[in-house]
């Protein structure tokens, strides 16, 4: 893909960000996107610094900090995979060739079926071509599943669900809920084991 196409797609993905998400970001987070540093990578640097600071201050033990770093790296790897899918279009030559082959197949198919099927050849050919062109159109839709088309993955709904869950967890944590009390967990697990 030419660099101009990558830059165009990067600009599109930046412009799709919803304004209400910006209030959730630390100050100065969006400063490097114009230079090619994605928002998730900026956030991962901040989260990694937080994990290190938490370990240095004794908030987490070394295994916990290590596990948090592993989870962060898994998240960044998943982001890289989604970015690869987003920035890799179907080759134009493939699309052209596929449509040409389908057109030739649709033009030749009636001659192969007419002797056995008679007038039913017209309906059968139309049905087969409709099905094959539909499959080709589905393939073109799957090229970029991270947008706002009706058939795209609802990333905003996933983010909103995560936001609600994190808000509940943070409010319970700040309240000192039993949900985060390890003794309560041990008691509950022991009680479940006794059943």
PDB file of C-alpha atoms in Angstrom:
ATOM      1  CA  UNK A   1       0.000   0.000   0.000  1.00  0.00           C
ATOM      2  CA  UNK A   2       1.437   3.403  -0.893  1.00  0.00           C
ATOM      3  CA  UNK A   3       2.338   5.710   2.013  1.00  0.00           C
ATOM      4  CA  UNK A   4      -0.349   8.197   0.950  1.00  0.00           C
ATOM      5  CA  UNK A   5      -3.028   5.505   1.353  1.00  0.00           C
ATOM      6  CA  UNK A   6      -1.729   4.587   4.813  1.00  0.00           C
ATOM      7  CA  UNK A   7      -1.781   8.271   5.783  1.00  0.00           C
ATOM      8  CA  UNK A   8      -5.337   8.694   4.422  1.00  0.00           C
ATOM      9  CA  UNK A   9      -6.583   5.699   6.404  1.00  0.00           C
ATOM     10  CA  UNK A  10      -4.772   6.916   9.532  1.00  0.00           C
ATOM     11  CA  UNK A  11      -6.478  10.312   9.205  1.00  0.00           C
ATOM     12  CA  UNK A  12      -9.853   8.587   8.719  1.00  0.00           C
ATOM     13  CA  UNK A  13      -9.378   6.518  11.858  1.00  0.00           C
ATOM     14  CA  UNK A  14      -8.365   9.610  13.850  1.00  0.00           C
ATOM     15  CA  UNK A  15     -11.380  11.559  12.642  1.00  0.00           C
ATOM     16  CA  UNK A  16     -13.693   8.710  13.707  1.00  0.00           C
ATOM     17  CA  UNK A  17     -12.773   9.164  17.377  1.00  0.00           C
ATOM     18  CA  UNK A  18     -15.775  10.345  19.340  1.00  0.00           C
ATOM     19  CA  UNK A  19     -15.423  13.627  21.280  1.00  0.00           C
ATOM     20  CA  UNK A  20     -16.846  12.154  24.502  1.00  0.00           C
ATOM     21  CA  UNK A  21     -13.835   9.825  24.720  1.00  0.00           C
ATOM     22  CA  UNK A  22     -11.427  12.768  24.903  1.00  0.00           C
ATOM     23  CA  UNK A  23     -12.603  13.600  28.449  1.00  0.00           C
ATOM     24  CA  UNK A  24     -11.373  10.160  29.542  1.00  0.00           C
ATOM     25  CA  UNK A  25      -7.837  10.772  28.279  1.00  0.00           C
ATOM     26  CA  UNK A  26      -4.958  12.193  30.295  1.00  0.00           C
ATOM     27  CA  UNK A  27      -3.920  15.736  29.278  1.00  0.00           C
ATOM     28  CA  UNK A  28      -1.547  15.935  26.312  1.00  0.00           C
ATOM     29  CA  UNK A  29      -2.313  12.435  25.061  1.00  0.00           C
ATOM     30  CA  UNK A  30      -3.321  13.447  21.545  1.00  0.00           C
ATOM     31  CA  UNK A  31      -0.164  15.450  20.882  1.00  0.00           C
ATOM     32  CA  UNK A  32       1.712  12.938  18.709  1.00  0.00           C
ATOM     33  CA  UNK A  33      -0.980  11.431  16.469  1.00  0.00           C
ATOM     34  CA  UNK A  34      -0.134  13.767  13.597  1.00  0.00           C
ATOM     35  CA  UNK A  35       3.397  12.323  13.657  1.00  0.00           C
ATOM     36  CA  UNK A  36       2.143   8.734  13.390  1.00  0.00           C
ATOM     37  CA  UNK A  37       2.041   7.625  17.028  1.00  0.00           C
ATOM     38  CA  UNK A  38      -1.364   6.021  17.581  1.00  0.00           C
ATOM     39  CA  UNK A  39      -3.494   6.852  20.592  1.00  0.00           C
ATOM     40  CA  UNK A  40      -3.391   3.314  21.989  1.00  0.00           C
ATOM     41  CA  UNK A  41       0.404   3.289  21.931  1.00  0.00           C
ATOM     42  CA  UNK A  42       0.477   6.627  23.755  1.00  0.00           C
ATOM     43  CA  UNK A  43      -1.899   5.242  26.366  1.00  0.00           C
ATOM     44  CA  UNK A  44       0.102   2.023  26.704  1.00  0.00           C
ATOM     45  CA  UNK A  45       3.238   4.049  27.480  1.00  0.00           C
ATOM     46  CA  UNK A  46       1.325   5.893  30.224  1.00  0.00           C
ATOM     47  CA  UNK A  47      -0.127   2.645  31.619  1.00  0.00           C
ATOM     48  CA  UNK A  48       3.289   0.985  31.586  1.00  0.00           C
ATOM     49  CA  UNK A  49       4.727   3.964  33.487  1.00  0.00           C
ATOM     50  CA  UNK A  50       1.863   3.648  35.987  1.00  0.00           C
ATOM     51  CA  UNK A  51       2.592  -0.071  36.467  1.00  0.00           C
ATOM     52  CA  UNK A  52       6.289   0.685  37.037  1.00  0.00           C
ATOM     53  CA  UNK A  53       5.465   3.499  39.476  1.00  0.00           C
ATOM     54  CA  UNK A  54       3.009   1.224  41.300  1.00  0.00           C
ATOM     55  CA  UNK A  55       5.641  -1.497  41.614  1.00  0.00           C
ATOM     56  CA  UNK A  56       8.282   1.001  42.800  1.00  0.00           C
ATOM     57  CA  UNK A  57       5.889   2.360  45.446  1.00  0.00           C
ATOM     58  CA  UNK A  58       4.859  -1.107  46.600  1.00  0.00           C
ATOM     59  CA  UNK A  59       1.297  -0.992  45.260  1.00  0.00           C
ATOM     60  CA  UNK A  60       1.904  -4.271  43.391  1.00  0.00           C
ATOM     61  CA  UNK A  61       4.245  -7.141  44.050  1.00  0.00           C
ATOM     62  CA  UNK A  62       6.635  -8.117  41.244  1.00  0.00           C
ATOM     63  CA  UNK A  63       4.436 -10.990  39.948  1.00  0.00           C
ATOM     64  CA  UNK A  64       1.399  -8.698  39.805  1.00  0.00           C
ATOM     65  CA  UNK A  65       3.344  -5.996  37.964  1.00  0.00           C
ATOM     66  CA  UNK A  66       4.662  -8.627  35.569  1.00  0.00           C
ATOM     67  CA  UNK A  67       1.162  -9.968  34.925  1.00  0.00           C
ATOM     68  CA  UNK A  68      -0.186  -6.452  34.338  1.00  0.00           C
ATOM     69  CA  UNK A  69       2.629  -5.817  31.850  1.00  0.00           C
ATOM     70  CA  UNK A  70       1.840  -9.095  30.062  1.00  0.00           C
ATOM     71  CA  UNK A  71      -1.832  -8.096  29.813  1.00  0.00           C
ATOM     72  CA  UNK A  72      -0.847  -4.682  28.473  1.00  0.00           C
ATOM     73  CA  UNK A  73       1.417  -6.297  25.866  1.00  0.00           C
ATOM     74  CA  UNK A  74      -1.430  -8.624  24.855  1.00  0.00           C
ATOM     75  CA  UNK A  75      -3.686  -5.605  24.389  1.00  0.00           C
ATOM     76  CA  UNK A  76      -1.071  -3.827  22.258  1.00  0.00           C
ATOM     77  CA  UNK A  77      -0.577  -6.990  20.145  1.00  0.00           C
ATOM     78  CA  UNK A  78      -4.350  -7.229  19.578  1.00  0.00           C
ATOM     79  CA  UNK A  79      -4.357  -3.569  18.554  1.00  0.00           C
ATOM     80  CA  UNK A  80      -1.535  -4.274  16.100  1.00  0.00           C
ATOM     81  CA  UNK A  81      -3.534  -7.123  14.567  1.00  0.00           C
ATOM     82  CA  UNK A  82      -6.619  -4.929  14.186  1.00  0.00           C
ATOM     83  CA  UNK A  83      -4.510  -2.133  12.680  1.00  0.00           C
ATOM     84  CA  UNK A  84      -3.063  -4.613  10.171  1.00  0.00           C
ATOM     85  CA  UNK A  85      -6.572  -5.715   9.171  1.00  0.00           C
ATOM     86  CA  UNK A  86      -7.690  -2.087   8.908  1.00  0.00           C
ATOM     87  CA  UNK A  87      -4.737  -0.957   6.777  1.00  0.00           C
ATOM     88  CA  UNK A  88      -4.620  -3.980   4.432  1.00  0.00           C
ATOM     89  CA  UNK A  89      -7.128  -3.599   1.598  1.00  0.00           C
ATOM     90  CA  UNK A  90      -8.047  -6.338  -0.830  1.00  0.00           C
ATOM     91  CA  UNK A  91      -5.785  -5.944  -3.873  1.00  0.00           C
ATOM     92  CA  UNK A  92      -7.511  -4.177  -6.770  1.00  0.00           C
ATOM     93  CA  UNK A  93      -6.234  -6.834  -9.189  1.00  0.00           C
ATOM     94  CA  UNK A  94      -7.962  -9.515  -7.087  1.00  0.00           C
ATOM     95  CA  UNK A  95     -11.272  -7.632  -7.114  1.00  0.00           C
ATOM     96  CA  UNK A  96     -11.121  -7.032 -10.876  1.00  0.00           C
ATOM     97  CA  UNK A  97     -10.114 -10.621 -11.607  1.00  0.00           C
ATOM     98  CA  UNK A  98     -12.847 -12.010  -9.330  1.00  0.00           C
ATOM     99  CA  UNK A  99     -15.536  -9.949 -11.070  1.00  0.00           C
ATOM    100  CA  UNK A 100     -14.251 -10.934 -14.518  1.00  0.00           C
ATOM    101  CA  UNK A 101     -14.261 -14.636 -13.611  1.00  0.00           C
ATOM    102  CA  UNK A 102     -17.784 -14.344 -12.196  1.00  0.00           C
ATOM    103  CA  UNK A 103     -18.986 -12.564 -15.352  1.00  0.00           C
ATOM    104  CA  UNK A 104     -17.444 -15.208 -17.634  1.00  0.00           C
ATOM    105  CA  UNK A 105     -18.839 -18.009 -15.458  1.00  0.00           C
ATOM    106  CA  UNK A 106     -22.302 -16.422 -15.541  1.00  0.00           C
ATOM    107  CA  UNK A 107     -22.122 -16.049 -19.328  1.00  0.00           C
ATOM    108  CA  UNK A 108     -20.947 -19.644 -19.972  1.00  0.00           C
ATOM    109  CA  UNK A 109     -23.088 -21.438 -17.356  1.00  0.00           C
ATOM    110  CA  UNK A 110     -26.367 -21.299 -19.337  1.00  0.00           C
ATOM    111  CA  UNK A 111     -24.765 -23.125 -22.275  1.00  0.00           C
ATOM    112  CA  UNK A 112     -23.696 -25.946 -19.962  1.00  0.00           C
ATOM    113  CA  UNK A 113     -27.149 -26.267 -18.387  1.00  0.00           C
ATOM    114  CA  UNK A 114     -29.557 -25.606 -21.270  1.00  0.00           C
ATOM    115  CA  UNK A 115     -29.569 -29.156 -22.674  1.00  0.00           C
ATOM    116  CA  UNK A 116     -30.505 -30.744 -19.334  1.00  0.00           C
ATOM    117  CA  UNK A 117     -32.584 -27.968 -17.754  1.00  0.00           C
ATOM    118  CA  UNK A 118     -34.357 -26.334 -20.689  1.00  0.00           C
ATOM    119  CA  UNK A 119     -36.139 -23.118 -19.712  1.00  0.00           C
ATOM    120  CA  UNK A 120     -35.231 -23.677 -16.054  1.00  0.00           C
ATOM    121  CA  UNK A 121     -31.673 -22.738 -17.051  1.00  0.00           C
ATOM    122  CA  UNK A 122     -32.595 -19.049 -16.836  1.00  0.00           C
ATOM    123  CA  UNK A 123     -33.801 -19.295 -13.235  1.00  0.00           C
ATOM    124  CA  UNK A 124     -30.967 -21.580 -12.131  1.00  0.00           C
ATOM    125  CA  UNK A 125     -28.312 -19.364 -13.735  1.00  0.00           C
ATOM    126  CA  UNK A 126     -29.830 -16.241 -12.162  1.00  0.00           C
ATOM    127  CA  UNK A 127     -29.902 -17.917  -8.735  1.00  0.00           C
ATOM    128  CA  UNK A 128     -26.302 -19.170  -8.990  1.00  0.00           C
ATOM    129  CA  UNK A 129     -24.991 -15.783 -10.220  1.00  0.00           C
ATOM    130  CA  UNK A 130     -26.948 -13.940  -7.529  1.00  0.00           C
ATOM    131  CA  UNK A 131     -25.419 -16.217  -4.879  1.00  0.00           C
ATOM    132  CA  UNK A 132     -21.851 -15.900  -6.175  1.00  0.00           C
ATOM    133  CA  UNK A 133     -22.030 -12.112  -6.582  1.00  0.00           C
ATOM    134  CA  UNK A 134     -23.479 -11.919  -3.064  1.00  0.00           C
ATOM    135  CA  UNK A 135     -20.544 -13.891  -1.677  1.00  0.00           C
ATOM    136  CA  UNK A 136     -18.163 -11.569  -3.549  1.00  0.00           C
ATOM    137  CA  UNK A 137     -19.910  -8.511  -2.069  1.00  0.00           C
ATOM    138  CA  UNK A 138     -19.692 -10.011   1.427  1.00  0.00           C
ATOM    139  CA  UNK A 139     -15.945 -10.479   0.924  1.00  0.00           C
ATOM    140  CA  UNK A 140     -15.602  -6.812  -0.059  1.00  0.00           C
ATOM    141  CA  UNK A 141     -17.549  -5.788   3.088  1.00  0.00           C
ATOM    142  CA  UNK A 142     -15.220  -7.858   5.269  1.00  0.00           C
ATOM    143  CA  UNK A 143     -12.214  -5.927   3.962  1.00  0.00           C
ATOM    144  CA  UNK A 144     -12.503  -3.308   6.721  1.00  0.00           C
ATOM    145  CA  UNK A 145     -14.733  -4.394   9.623  1.00  0.00           C
ATOM    146  CA  UNK A 146     -13.850  -1.411  11.871  1.00  0.00           C
ATOM    147  CA  UNK A 147     -16.059   1.396  10.638  1.00  0.00           C
ATOM    148  CA  UNK A 148     -19.587   2.684  11.020  1.00  0.00           C
ATOM    149  CA  UNK A 149     -21.330   0.644   8.331  1.00  0.00           C
ATOM    150  CA  UNK A 150     -24.309  -1.430   9.414  1.00  0.00           C
ATOM    151  CA  UNK A 151     -22.359  -4.698   9.153  1.00  0.00           C
ATOM    152  CA  UNK A 152     -19.189  -3.489  10.885  1.00  0.00           C
ATOM    153  CA  UNK A 153     -18.043  -4.537  14.336  1.00  0.00           C
ATOM    154  CA  UNK A 154     -19.679  -2.233  16.875  1.00  0.00           C
ATOM    155  CA  UNK A 155     -16.443  -1.018  18.480  1.00  0.00           C
ATOM    156  CA  UNK A 156     -18.147   1.979  20.092  1.00  0.00           C
ATOM    157  CA  UNK A 157     -20.664  -0.314  21.822  1.00  0.00           C
ATOM    158  CA  UNK A 158     -17.799  -2.454  23.128  1.00  0.00           C
ATOM    159  CA  UNK A 159     -15.979   0.648  24.407  1.00  0.00           C
ATOM    160  CA  UNK A 160     -19.159   1.965  26.033  1.00  0.00           C
ATOM    161  CA  UNK A 161     -19.727  -1.390  27.754  1.00  0.00           C
ATOM    162  CA  UNK A 162     -16.137  -1.389  29.038  1.00  0.00           C
ATOM    163  CA  UNK A 163     -16.560   2.202  30.231  1.00  0.00           C
ATOM    164  CA  UNK A 164     -19.670   1.251  32.242  1.00  0.00           C
ATOM    165  CA  UNK A 165     -17.965  -1.812  33.740  1.00  0.00           C
ATOM    166  CA  UNK A 166     -14.823   0.132  34.661  1.00  0.00           C
ATOM    167  CA  UNK A 167     -16.887   2.944  36.200  1.00  0.00           C
ATOM    168  CA  UNK A 168     -18.709   0.432  38.415  1.00  0.00           C
ATOM    169  CA  UNK A 169     -15.473  -1.315  39.392  1.00  0.00           C
ATOM    170  CA  UNK A 170     -13.714   1.981  40.201  1.00  0.00           C
ATOM    171  CA  UNK A 171     -16.624   3.278  42.275  1.00  0.00           C
ATOM    172  CA  UNK A 172     -16.767  -0.009  44.212  1.00  0.00           C
ATOM    173  CA  UNK A 173     -12.995   0.082  44.736  1.00  0.00           C
ATOM    174  CA  UNK A 174     -13.128   3.685  45.994  1.00  0.00           C
ATOM    175  CA  UNK A 175     -15.992   2.759  48.310  1.00  0.00           C
ATOM    176  CA  UNK A 176     -13.925  -0.061  49.794  1.00  0.00           C
ATOM    177  CA  UNK A 177     -16.395  -2.694  48.668  1.00  0.00           C
ATOM    178  CA  UNK A 178     -16.085  -6.308  49.790  1.00  0.00           C
ATOM    179  CA  UNK A 179     -15.622  -7.123  46.114  1.00  0.00           C
ATOM    180  CA  UNK A 180     -11.969  -6.105  46.504  1.00  0.00           C
ATOM    181  CA  UNK A 181     -11.430  -7.580  49.958  1.00  0.00           C
ATOM    182  CA  UNK A 182      -9.183 -10.624  49.527  1.00  0.00           C
ATOM    183  CA  UNK A 183     -10.334 -12.145  52.823  1.00  0.00           C
ATOM    184  CA  UNK A 184     -13.927 -12.124  51.591  1.00  0.00           C
ATOM    185  CA  UNK A 185     -12.803 -13.845  48.400  1.00  0.00           C
ATOM    186  CA  UNK A 186     -10.898 -16.517  50.310  1.00  0.00           C
ATOM    187  CA  UNK A 187     -13.921 -17.104  52.563  1.00  0.00           C
ATOM    188  CA  UNK A 188     -16.283 -17.332  49.559  1.00  0.00           C
ATOM    189  CA  UNK A 189     -13.976 -19.739  47.733  1.00  0.00           C
ATOM    190  CA  UNK A 190     -13.570 -21.871  50.865  1.00  0.00           C
ATOM    191  CA  UNK A 191     -17.345 -21.908  51.350  1.00  0.00           C
ATOM    192  CA  UNK A 192     -17.855 -22.951  47.721  1.00  0.00           C
ATOM    193  CA  UNK A 193     -15.298 -25.739  48.199  1.00  0.00           C
ATOM    194  CA  UNK A 194     -17.225 -27.047  51.213  1.00  0.00           C
ATOM    195  CA  UNK A 195     -20.414 -27.495  49.165  1.00  0.00           C
TER     196      UNK A 195
END
